[in-house]
mmCIF file of C-alpha atoms and ligand atoms in Angstrom:
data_model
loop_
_atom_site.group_PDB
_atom_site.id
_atom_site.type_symbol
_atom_site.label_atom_id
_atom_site.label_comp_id
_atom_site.label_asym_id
_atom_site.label_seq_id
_atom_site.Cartn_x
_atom_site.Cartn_y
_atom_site.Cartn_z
ATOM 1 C CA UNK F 1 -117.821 155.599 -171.529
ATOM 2 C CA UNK F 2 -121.096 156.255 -169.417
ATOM 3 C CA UNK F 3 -121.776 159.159 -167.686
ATOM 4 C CA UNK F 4 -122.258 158.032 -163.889
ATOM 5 C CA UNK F 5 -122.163 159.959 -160.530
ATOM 6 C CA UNK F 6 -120.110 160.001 -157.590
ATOM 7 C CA UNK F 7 -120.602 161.543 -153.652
ATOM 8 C CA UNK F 8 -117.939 163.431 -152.333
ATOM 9 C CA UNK F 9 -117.010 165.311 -149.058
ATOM 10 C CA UNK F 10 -114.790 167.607 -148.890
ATOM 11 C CA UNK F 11 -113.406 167.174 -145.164
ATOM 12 C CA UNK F 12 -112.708 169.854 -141.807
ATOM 13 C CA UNK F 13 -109.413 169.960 -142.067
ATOM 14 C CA UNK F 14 -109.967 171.159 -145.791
ATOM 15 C CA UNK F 15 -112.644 173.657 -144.708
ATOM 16 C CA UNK F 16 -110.788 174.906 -142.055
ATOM 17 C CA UNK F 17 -107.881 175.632 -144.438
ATOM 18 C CA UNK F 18 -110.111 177.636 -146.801
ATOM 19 C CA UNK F 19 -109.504 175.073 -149.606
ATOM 20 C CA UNK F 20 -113.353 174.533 -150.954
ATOM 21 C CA UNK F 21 -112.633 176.202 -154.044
ATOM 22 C CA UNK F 22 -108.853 174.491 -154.439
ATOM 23 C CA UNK F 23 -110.285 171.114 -154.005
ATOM 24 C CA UNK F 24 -113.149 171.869 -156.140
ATOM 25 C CA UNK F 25 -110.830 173.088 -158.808
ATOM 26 C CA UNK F 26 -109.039 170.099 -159.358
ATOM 27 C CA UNK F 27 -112.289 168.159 -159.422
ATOM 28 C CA UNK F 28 -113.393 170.033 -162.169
ATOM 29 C CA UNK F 29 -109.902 169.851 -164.075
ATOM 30 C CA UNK F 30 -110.429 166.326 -163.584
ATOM 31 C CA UNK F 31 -113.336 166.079 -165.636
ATOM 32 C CA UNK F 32 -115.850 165.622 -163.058
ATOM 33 C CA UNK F 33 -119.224 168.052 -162.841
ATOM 34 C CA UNK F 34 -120.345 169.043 -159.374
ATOM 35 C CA UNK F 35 -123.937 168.750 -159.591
ATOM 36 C CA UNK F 36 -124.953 169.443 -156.164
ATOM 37 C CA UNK F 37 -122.982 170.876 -153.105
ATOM 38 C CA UNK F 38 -123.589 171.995 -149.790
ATOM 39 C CA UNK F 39 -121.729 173.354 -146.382
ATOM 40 C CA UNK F 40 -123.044 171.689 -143.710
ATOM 41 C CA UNK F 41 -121.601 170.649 -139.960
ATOM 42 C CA UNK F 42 -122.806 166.849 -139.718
ATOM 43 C CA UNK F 43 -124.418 165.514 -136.513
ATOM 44 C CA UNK F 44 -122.631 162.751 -134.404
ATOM 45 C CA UNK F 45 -125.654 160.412 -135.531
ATOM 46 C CA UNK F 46 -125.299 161.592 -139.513
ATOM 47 C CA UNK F 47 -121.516 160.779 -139.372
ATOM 48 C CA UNK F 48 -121.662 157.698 -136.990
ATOM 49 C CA UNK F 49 -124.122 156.353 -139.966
ATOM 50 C CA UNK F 50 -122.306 157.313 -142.573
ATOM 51 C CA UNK F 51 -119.256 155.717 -141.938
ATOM 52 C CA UNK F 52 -121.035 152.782 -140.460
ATOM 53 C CA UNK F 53 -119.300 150.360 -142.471
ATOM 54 C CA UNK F 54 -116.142 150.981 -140.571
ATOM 55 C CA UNK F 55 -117.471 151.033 -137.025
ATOM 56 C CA UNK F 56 -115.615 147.779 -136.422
ATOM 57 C CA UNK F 57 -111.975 149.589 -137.306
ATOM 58 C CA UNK F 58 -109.471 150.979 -134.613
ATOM 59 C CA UNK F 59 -110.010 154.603 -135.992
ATOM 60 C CA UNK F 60 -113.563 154.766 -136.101
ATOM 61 C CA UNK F 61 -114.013 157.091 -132.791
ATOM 62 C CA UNK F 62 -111.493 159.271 -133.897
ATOM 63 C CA UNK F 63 -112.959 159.371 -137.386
ATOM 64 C CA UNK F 64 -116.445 159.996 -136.304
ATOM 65 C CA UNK F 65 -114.813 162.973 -134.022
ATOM 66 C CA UNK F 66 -112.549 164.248 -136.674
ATOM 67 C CA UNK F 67 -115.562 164.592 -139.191
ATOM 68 C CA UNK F 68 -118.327 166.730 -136.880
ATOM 69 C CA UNK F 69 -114.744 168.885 -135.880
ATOM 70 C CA UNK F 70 -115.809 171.539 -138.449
ATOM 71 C CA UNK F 71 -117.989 172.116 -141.551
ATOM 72 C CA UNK F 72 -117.607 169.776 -144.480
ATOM 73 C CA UNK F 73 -118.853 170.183 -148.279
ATOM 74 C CA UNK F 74 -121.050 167.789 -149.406
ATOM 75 C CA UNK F 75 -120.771 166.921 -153.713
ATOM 76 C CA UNK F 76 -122.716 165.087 -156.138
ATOM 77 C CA UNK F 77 -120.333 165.047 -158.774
ATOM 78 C CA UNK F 78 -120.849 163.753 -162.886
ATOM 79 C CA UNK F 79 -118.705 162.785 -165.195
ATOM 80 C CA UNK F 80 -117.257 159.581 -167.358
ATOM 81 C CA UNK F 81 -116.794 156.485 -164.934
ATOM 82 C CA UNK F 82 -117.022 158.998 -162.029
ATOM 83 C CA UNK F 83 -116.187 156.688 -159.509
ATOM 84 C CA UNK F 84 -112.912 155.712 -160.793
ATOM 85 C CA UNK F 85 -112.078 159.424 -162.023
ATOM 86 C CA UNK F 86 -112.985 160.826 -158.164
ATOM 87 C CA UNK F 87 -110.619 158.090 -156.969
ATOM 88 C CA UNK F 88 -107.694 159.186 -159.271
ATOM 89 C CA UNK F 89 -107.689 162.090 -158.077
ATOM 90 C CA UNK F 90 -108.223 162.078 -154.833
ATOM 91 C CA UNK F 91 -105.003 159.859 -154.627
ATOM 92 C CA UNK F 92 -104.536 157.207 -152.246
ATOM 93 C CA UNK F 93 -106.077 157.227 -148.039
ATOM 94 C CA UNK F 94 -102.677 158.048 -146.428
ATOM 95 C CA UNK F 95 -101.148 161.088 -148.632
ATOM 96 C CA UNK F 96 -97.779 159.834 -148.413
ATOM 97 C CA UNK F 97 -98.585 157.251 -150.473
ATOM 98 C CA UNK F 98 -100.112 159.419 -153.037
ATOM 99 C CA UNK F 99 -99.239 160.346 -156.051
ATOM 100 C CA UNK F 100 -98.216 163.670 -156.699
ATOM 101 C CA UNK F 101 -100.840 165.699 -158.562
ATOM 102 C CA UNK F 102 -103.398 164.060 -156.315
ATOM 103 C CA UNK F 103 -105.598 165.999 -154.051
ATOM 104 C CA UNK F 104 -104.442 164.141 -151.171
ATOM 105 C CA UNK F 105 -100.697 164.420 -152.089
ATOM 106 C CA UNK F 106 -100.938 168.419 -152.888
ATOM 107 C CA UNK F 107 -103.221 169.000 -149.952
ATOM 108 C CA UNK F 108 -103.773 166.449 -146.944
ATOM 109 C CA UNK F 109 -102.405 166.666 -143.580
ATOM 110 C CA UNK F 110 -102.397 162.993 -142.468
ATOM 111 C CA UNK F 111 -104.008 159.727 -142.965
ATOM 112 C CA UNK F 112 -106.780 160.872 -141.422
ATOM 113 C CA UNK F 113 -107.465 164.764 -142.418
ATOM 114 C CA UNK F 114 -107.170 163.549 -145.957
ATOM 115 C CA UNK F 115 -109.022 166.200 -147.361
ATOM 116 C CA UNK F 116 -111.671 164.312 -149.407
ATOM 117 C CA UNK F 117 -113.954 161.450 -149.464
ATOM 118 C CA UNK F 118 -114.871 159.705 -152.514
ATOM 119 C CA UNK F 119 -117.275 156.806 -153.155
ATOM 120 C CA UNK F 120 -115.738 153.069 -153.816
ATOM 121 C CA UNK F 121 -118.435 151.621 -155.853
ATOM 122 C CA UNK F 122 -121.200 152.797 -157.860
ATOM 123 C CA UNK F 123 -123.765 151.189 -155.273
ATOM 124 C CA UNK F 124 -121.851 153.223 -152.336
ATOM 125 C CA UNK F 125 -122.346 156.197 -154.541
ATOM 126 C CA UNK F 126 -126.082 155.574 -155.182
ATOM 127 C CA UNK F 127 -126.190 154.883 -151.109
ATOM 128 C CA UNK F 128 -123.918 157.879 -149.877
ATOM 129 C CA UNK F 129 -125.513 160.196 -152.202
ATOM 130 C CA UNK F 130 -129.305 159.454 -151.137
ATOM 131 C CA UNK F 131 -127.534 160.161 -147.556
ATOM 132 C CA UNK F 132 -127.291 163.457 -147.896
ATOM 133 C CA UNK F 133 -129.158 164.574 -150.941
ATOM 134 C CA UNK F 134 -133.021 164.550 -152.514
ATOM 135 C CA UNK F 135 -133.238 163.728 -156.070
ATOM 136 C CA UNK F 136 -134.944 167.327 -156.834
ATOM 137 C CA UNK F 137 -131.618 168.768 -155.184
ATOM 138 C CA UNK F 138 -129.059 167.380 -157.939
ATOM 139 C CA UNK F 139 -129.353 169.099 -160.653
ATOM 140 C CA UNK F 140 -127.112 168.128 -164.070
HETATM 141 P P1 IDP S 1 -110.755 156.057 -148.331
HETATM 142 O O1 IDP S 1 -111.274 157.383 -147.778
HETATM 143 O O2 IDP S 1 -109.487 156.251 -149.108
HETATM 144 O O3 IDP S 1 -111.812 155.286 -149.086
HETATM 145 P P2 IDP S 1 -111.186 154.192 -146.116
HETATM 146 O O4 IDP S 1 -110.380 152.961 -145.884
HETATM 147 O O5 IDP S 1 -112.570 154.028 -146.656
HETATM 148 O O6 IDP S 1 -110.323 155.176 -147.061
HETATM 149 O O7 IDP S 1 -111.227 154.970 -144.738
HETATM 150 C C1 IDP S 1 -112.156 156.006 -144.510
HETATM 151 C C2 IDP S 1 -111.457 157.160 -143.847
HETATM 152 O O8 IDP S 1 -111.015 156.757 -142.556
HETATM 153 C C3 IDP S 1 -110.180 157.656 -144.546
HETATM 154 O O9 IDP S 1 -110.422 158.526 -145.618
HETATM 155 C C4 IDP S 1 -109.451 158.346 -143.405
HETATM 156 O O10 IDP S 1 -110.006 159.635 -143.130
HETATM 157 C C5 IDP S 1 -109.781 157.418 -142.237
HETATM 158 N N1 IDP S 1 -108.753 156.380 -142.060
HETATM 159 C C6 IDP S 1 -108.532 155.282 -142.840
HETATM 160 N N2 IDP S 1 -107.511 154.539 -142.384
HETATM 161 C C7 IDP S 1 -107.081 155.162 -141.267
HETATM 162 C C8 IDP S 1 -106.029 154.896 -140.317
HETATM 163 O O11 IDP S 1 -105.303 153.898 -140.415
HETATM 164 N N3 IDP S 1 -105.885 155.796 -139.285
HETATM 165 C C9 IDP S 1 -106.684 156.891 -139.141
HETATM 166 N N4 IDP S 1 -107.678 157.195 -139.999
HETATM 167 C C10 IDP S 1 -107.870 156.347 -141.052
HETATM 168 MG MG1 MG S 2 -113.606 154.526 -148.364
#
């Protein structure tokens, strides 16, 4: 299988709890590579753009407000079909309908502070991660 990368965030309510490194270790035991990372707070404008895709949705406002509420960790992460693999294990958007083992079932609070955001394509990926990230800061 090919080698392929994915974005990730790792979300406030996450942060907040002091879970970079727990999220980050099941990442890894997952088979995923992070390949560049960093803490930052994102802008209104950065996360308004970011999840501009949803703008038309009932939650966006409270999205948008939830994400600039408190640092977030921003991943390139590598590994086999790492779309798909970053998906498994983040679980599925609302954590009670995760499965257990899954970053969102061990450690989400809600629908919303669901602890981790994960590309859906390998085109989002390529978008989201150019979002955030110069080539010459990814290093594999
Ligand atoms: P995903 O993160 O599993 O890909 P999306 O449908 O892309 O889910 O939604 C983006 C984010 O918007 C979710 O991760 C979650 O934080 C938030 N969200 C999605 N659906 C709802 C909802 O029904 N109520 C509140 N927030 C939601
Ligand atoms: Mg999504």
């Amino acid at each position: 299988m090919e080698v392929t990368r994915t974005f990730s965030i790792i979300k406030p309510d996450a942060t907040r709890r002091n879970l970079t490194g727990a999220v980050t270790r099941m990442l890894e035991e997952a088979g995923l590579r992070v390949v560049a990372s960093k803490r930052i707070h994102m802008s209104q404008d950065q996360a308004e753009g970011f999840y501009a895709v949803h703008r038309e949705r009932p939650f966006f406002n409270d999205l948008v407000s939830f994400m600039i509420s408190g640092p977030v960790v921003v991943q390139v992460l590598e590994g086999e079909d790492a779309v798909k693999r970053n998906r498994d294990i983040m679980g599925a958007t609302n954590p009670d309908n995760a499965e257990p083992g899954t970053i969102r079932k061990e450690l989400a609070e809600s629908i919303e502070a669901n602890s981790v955001h994960g590309s859906d394509s390998d085109e989002n990926a390529a978008t989201e991660i150019a979002y955030f990230f110069k080539e010459e800061e990814i290093v594999g």
